[in-house]
mmCIF file of C-alpha atoms in Angstrom:
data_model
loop_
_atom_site.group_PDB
_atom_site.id
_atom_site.type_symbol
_atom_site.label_atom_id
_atom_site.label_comp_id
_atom_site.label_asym_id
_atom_site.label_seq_id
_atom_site.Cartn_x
_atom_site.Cartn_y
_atom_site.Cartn_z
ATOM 1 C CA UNK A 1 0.000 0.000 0.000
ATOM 2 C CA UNK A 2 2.565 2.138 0.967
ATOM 3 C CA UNK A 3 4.704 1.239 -2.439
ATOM 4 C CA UNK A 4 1.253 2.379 -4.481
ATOM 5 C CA UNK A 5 0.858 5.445 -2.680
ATOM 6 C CA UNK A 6 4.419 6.768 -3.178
ATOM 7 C CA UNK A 7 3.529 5.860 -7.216
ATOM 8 C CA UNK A 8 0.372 7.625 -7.251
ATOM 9 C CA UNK A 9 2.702 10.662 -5.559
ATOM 10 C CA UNK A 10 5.443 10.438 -8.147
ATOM 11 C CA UNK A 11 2.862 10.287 -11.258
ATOM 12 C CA UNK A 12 1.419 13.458 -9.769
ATOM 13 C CA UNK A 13 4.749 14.798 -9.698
ATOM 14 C CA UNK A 14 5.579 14.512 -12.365
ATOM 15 C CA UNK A 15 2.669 15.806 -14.153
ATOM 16 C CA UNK A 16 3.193 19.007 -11.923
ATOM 17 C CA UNK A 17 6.840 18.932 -13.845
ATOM 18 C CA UNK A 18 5.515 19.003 -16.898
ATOM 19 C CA UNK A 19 3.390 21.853 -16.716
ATOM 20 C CA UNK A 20 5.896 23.663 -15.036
ATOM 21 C CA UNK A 21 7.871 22.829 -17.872
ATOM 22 C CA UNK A 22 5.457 23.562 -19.894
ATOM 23 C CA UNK A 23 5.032 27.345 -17.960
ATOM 24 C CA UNK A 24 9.213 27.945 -18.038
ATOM 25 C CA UNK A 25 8.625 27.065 -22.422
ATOM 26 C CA UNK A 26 5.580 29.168 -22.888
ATOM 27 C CA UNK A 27 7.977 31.975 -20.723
ATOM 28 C CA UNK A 28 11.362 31.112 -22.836
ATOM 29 C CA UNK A 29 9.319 31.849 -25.852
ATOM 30 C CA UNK A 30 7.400 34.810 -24.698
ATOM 31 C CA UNK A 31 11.193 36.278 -23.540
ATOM 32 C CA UNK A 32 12.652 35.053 -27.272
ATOM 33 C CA UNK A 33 9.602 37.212 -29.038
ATOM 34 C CA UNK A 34 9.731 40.095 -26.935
ATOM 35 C CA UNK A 35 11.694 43.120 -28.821
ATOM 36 C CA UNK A 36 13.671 45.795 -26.817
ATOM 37 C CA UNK A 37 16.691 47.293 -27.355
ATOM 38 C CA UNK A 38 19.324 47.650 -24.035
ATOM 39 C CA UNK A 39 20.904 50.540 -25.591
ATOM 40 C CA UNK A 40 17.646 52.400 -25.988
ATOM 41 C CA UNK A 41 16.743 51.005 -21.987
ATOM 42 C CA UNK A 42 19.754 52.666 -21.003
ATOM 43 C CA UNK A 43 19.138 55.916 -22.115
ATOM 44 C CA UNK A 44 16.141 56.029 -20.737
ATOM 45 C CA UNK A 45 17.206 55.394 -17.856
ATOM 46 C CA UNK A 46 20.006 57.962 -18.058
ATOM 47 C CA UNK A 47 17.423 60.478 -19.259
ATOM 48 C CA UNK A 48 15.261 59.820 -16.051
ATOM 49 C CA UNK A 49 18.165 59.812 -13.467
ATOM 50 C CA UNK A 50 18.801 63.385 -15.167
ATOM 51 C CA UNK A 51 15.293 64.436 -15.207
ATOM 52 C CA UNK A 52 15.004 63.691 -11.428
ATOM 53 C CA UNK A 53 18.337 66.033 -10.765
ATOM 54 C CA UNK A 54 16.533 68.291 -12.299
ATOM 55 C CA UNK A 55 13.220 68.238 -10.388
ATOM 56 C CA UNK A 56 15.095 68.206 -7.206
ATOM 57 C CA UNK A 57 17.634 71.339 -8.350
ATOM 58 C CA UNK A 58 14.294 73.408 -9.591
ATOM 59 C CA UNK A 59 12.492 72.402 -6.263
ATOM 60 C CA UNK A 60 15.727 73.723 -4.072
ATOM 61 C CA UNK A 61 15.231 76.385 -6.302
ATOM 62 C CA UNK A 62 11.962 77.481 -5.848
ATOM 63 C CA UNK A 63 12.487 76.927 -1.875
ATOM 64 C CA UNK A 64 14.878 79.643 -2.380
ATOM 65 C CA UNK A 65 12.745 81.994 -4.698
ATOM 66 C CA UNK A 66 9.969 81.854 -1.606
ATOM 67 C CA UNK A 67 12.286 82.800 0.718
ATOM 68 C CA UNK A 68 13.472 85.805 -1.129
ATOM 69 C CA UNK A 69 10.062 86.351 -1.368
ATOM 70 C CA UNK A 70 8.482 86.218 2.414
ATOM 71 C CA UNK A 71 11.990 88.454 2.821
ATOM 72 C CA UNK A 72 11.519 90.980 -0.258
ATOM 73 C CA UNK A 73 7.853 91.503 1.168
ATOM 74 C CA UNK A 74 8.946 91.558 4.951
ATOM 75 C CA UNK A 75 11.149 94.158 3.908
ATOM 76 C CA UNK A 76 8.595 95.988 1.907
ATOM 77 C CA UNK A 77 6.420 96.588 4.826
ATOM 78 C CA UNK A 78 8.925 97.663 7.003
ATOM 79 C CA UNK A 79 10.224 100.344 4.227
ATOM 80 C CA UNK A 80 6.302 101.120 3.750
ATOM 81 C CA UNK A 81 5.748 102.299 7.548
ATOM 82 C CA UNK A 82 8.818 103.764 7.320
ATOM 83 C CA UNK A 83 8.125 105.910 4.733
ATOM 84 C CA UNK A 84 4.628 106.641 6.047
ATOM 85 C CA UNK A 85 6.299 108.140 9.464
ATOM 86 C CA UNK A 86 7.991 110.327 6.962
ATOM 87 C CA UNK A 87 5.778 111.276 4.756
ATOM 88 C CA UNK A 88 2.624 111.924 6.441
ATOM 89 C CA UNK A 89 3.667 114.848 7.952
ATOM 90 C CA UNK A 90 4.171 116.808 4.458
ATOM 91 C CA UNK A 91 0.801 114.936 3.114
ATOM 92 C CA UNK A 92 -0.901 116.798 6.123
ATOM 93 C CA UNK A 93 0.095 120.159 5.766
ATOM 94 C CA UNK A 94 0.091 119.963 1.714
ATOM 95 C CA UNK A 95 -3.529 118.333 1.889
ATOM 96 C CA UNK A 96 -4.503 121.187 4.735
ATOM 97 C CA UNK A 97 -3.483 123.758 2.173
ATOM 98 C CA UNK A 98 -5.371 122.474 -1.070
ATOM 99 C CA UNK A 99 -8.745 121.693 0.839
ATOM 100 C CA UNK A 100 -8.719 124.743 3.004
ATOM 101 C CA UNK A 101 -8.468 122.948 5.942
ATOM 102 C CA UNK A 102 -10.808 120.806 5.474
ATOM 103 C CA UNK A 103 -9.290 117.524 5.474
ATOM 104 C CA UNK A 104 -5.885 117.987 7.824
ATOM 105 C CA UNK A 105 -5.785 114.039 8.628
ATOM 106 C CA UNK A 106 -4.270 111.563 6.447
ATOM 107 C CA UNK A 107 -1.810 108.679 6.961
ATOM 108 C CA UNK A 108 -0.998 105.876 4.524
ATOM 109 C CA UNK A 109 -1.964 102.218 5.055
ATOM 110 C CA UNK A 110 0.547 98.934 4.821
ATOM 111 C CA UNK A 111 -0.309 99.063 1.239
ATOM 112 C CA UNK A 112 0.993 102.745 0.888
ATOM 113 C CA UNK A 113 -2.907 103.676 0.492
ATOM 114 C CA UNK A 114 -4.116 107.060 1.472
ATOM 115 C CA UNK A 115 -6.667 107.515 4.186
ATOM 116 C CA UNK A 116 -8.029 110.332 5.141
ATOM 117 C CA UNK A 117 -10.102 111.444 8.414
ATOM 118 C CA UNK A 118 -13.679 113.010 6.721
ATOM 119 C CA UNK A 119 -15.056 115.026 8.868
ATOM 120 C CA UNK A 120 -18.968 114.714 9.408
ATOM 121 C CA UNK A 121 -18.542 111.041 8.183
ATOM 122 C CA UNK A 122 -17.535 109.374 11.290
ATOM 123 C CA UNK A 123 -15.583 106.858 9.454
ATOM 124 C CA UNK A 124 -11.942 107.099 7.755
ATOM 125 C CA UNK A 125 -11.701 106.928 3.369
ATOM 126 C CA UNK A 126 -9.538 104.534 2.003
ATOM 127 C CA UNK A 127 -8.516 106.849 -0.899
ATOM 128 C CA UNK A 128 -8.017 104.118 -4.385
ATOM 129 C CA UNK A 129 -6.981 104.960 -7.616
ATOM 130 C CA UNK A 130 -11.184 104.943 -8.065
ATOM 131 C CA UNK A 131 -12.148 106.455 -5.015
ATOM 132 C CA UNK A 132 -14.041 103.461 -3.557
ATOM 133 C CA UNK A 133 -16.343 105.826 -0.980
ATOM 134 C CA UNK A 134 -19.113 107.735 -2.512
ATOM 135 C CA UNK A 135 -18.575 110.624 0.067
ATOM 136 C CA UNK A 136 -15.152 111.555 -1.046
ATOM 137 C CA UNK A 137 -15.189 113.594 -3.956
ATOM 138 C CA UNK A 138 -13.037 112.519 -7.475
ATOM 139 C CA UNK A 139 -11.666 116.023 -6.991
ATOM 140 C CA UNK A 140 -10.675 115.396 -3.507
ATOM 141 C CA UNK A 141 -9.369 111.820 -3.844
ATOM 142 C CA UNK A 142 -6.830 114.135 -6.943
ATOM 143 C CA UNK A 143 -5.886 116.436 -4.018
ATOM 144 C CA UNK A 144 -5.388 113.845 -1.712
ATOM 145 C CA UNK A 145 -2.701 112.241 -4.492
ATOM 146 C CA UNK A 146 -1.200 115.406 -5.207
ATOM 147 C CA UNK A 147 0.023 116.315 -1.792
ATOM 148 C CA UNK A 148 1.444 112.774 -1.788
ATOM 149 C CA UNK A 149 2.919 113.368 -4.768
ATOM 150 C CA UNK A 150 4.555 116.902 -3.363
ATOM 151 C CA UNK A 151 5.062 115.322 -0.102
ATOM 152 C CA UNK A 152 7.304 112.424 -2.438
ATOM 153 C CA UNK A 153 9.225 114.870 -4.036
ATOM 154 C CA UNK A 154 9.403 116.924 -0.986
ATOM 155 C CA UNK A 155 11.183 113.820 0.784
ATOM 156 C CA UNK A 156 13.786 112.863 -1.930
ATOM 157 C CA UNK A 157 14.505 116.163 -3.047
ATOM 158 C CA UNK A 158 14.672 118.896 -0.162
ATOM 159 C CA UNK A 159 17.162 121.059 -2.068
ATOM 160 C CA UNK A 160 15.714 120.607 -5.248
ATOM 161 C CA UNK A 161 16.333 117.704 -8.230
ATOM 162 C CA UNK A 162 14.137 116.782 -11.743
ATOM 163 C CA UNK A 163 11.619 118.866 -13.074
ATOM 164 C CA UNK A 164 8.545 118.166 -11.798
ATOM 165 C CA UNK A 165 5.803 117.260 -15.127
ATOM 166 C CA UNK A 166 2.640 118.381 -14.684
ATOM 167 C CA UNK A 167 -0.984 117.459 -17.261
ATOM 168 C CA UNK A 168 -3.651 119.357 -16.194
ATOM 169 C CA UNK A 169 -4.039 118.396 -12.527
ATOM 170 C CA UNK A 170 -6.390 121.003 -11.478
ATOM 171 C CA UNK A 171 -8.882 120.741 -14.198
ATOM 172 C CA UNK A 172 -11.496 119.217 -11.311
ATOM 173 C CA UNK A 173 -11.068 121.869 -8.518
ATOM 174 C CA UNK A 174 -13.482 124.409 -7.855
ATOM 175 C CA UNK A 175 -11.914 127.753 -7.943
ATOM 176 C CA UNK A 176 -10.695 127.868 -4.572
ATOM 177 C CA UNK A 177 -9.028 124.814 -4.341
ATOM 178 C CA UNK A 178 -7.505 125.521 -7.990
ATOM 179 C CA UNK A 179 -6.123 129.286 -6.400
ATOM 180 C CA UNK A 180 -4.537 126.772 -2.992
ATOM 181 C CA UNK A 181 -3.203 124.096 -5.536
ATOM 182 C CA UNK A 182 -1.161 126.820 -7.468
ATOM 183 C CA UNK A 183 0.054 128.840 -4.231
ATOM 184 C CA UNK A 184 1.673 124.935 -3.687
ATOM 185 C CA UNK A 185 2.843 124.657 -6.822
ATOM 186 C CA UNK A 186 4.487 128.088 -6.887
ATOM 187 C CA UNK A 187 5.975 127.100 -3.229
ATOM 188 C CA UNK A 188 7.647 123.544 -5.080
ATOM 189 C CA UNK A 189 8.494 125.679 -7.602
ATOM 190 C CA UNK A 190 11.380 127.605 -5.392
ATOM 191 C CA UNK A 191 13.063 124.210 -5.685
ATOM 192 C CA UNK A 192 11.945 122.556 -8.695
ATOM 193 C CA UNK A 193 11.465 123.206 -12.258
ATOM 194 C CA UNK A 194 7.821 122.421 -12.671
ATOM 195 C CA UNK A 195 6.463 122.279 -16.045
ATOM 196 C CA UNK A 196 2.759 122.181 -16.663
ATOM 197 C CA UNK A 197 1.072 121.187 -19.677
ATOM 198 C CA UNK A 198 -2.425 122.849 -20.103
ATOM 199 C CA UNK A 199 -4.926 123.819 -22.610
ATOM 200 C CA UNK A 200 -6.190 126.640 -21.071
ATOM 201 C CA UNK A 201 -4.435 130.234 -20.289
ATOM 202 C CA UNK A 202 -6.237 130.192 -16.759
ATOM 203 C CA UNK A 203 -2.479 129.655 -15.263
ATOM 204 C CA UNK A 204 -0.510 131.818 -17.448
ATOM 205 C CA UNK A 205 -0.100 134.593 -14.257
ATOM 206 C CA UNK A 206 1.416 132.187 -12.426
ATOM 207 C CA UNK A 207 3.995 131.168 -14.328
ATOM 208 C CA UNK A 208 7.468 132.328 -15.009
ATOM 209 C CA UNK A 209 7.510 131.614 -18.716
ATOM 210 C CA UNK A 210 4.757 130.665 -20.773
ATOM 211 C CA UNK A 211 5.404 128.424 -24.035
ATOM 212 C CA UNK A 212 2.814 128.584 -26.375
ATOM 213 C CA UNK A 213 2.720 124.999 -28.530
ATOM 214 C CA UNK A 214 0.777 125.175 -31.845
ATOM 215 C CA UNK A 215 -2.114 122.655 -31.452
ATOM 216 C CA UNK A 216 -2.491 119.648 -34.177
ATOM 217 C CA UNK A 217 -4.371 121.263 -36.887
ATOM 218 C CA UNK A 218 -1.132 124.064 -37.009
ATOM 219 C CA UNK A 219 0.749 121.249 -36.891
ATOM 220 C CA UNK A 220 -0.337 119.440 -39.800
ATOM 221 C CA UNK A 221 -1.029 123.064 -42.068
ATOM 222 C CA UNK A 222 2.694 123.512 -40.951
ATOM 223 C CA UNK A 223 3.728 119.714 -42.149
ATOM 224 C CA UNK A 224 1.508 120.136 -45.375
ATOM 225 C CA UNK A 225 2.865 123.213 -46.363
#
């Protein structure tokens, strides 16, 4: 009994060996068919070693460009306050002048933004390049601008330095505002060359010189002549 059983075990053996050999065949063949080319596996694999330098040199890269970043913009703030402690002081006074007193409070925000204390509105104006508040005036929000721009100039150029270009920047004041604006303008003036382009003679008392320019229809007579 014991001598049949260990036949019946090798005759299942070996059929297990044959269709293993029959597997390691169908796998020597499959392997024989198959087409690939080393050379070409090679580079690829070069190519994708140097692709993943690359990743990891742009990654320490950007790493670095976010630092500079979070610095650059640290950096910027503290300049901004900065330059609102020293700034504000001429915005005030220039701003008291052109609104007749009106509006004497204005400080800049983190963002170098005007605001500016309305009285009778019991809340401060963010001053935009739009004015974003309905109560402040367009012609206002240009005065509040132009005393920043004089208190700017006033800052980096005490003694004087470039002319200062002017394009119409009084065309919305009333007439009163217009008269303050050009008593400032005359005071830069002491210092600065300041050069106003303007299409009306309204301003020509106040000037030192007056240039006359021909306007485009002279221009082109002039050129077609």
């Amino acid at each position: 009994q014991q001598y049949q059983q260990l036949i019946a075990q090798i005759e299942e053996a070996q059929g297990r060996r044959e269709a293993l050999d029959d597997l390691v065949r169908q796998a020597q063949l499959r392997v024989a068919a198959s087409v690939f080319d080393a050379d070409a596996v090679n580079a690829l694999e070069g190519r994708l070693e140097s692709l993943l330098e690359r990743e990891a040199a742009l990654a320490e890269r950007l790493a670095v460009h976010k630092l500079a970043r979070e610095v650059m913009l640290q950096a910027q703030q503290e300049t901004f306050a900065e330059a609102g402690v020293i700034l504000e002081p001429h915005m005030r006074r220039v701003l008291r002048l052109l609104t007749g007193q009106r509006y004497a409070d204005v400080r800049l925000s983190p963002e170098m933004r005007p605001i500016v204390s309305a009285p009778g509105h019991g809340h401060d104006l963010e001053v935009a390049d739009s004015p974003t508040a309905p109560s402040l005036s367009c012609a206002t929000a240009e005065q509040v601008f132009l005393a920043a721009r004089f208190a700017f100039i006033e800052v980096l150029w005490p003694d004087g330095g470039p002319p200062v270009l002017m394009d119409d920047p009084l065309v919305n004041f009333d007439q009163s505002r217009r008269e303050a604006a050009l008593e400032a303008i005359r005071g830069l003036a002491t210092a600065h060359q300041v050069i106003l382009f303007t299409c009306s003679h309204e301003y020509d008392r106040w000037a030192d010189t007056v240039i006359d320019l021909p306007g485009p229809a002279a221009v082109a007579s002039a050129a077609g002549d």
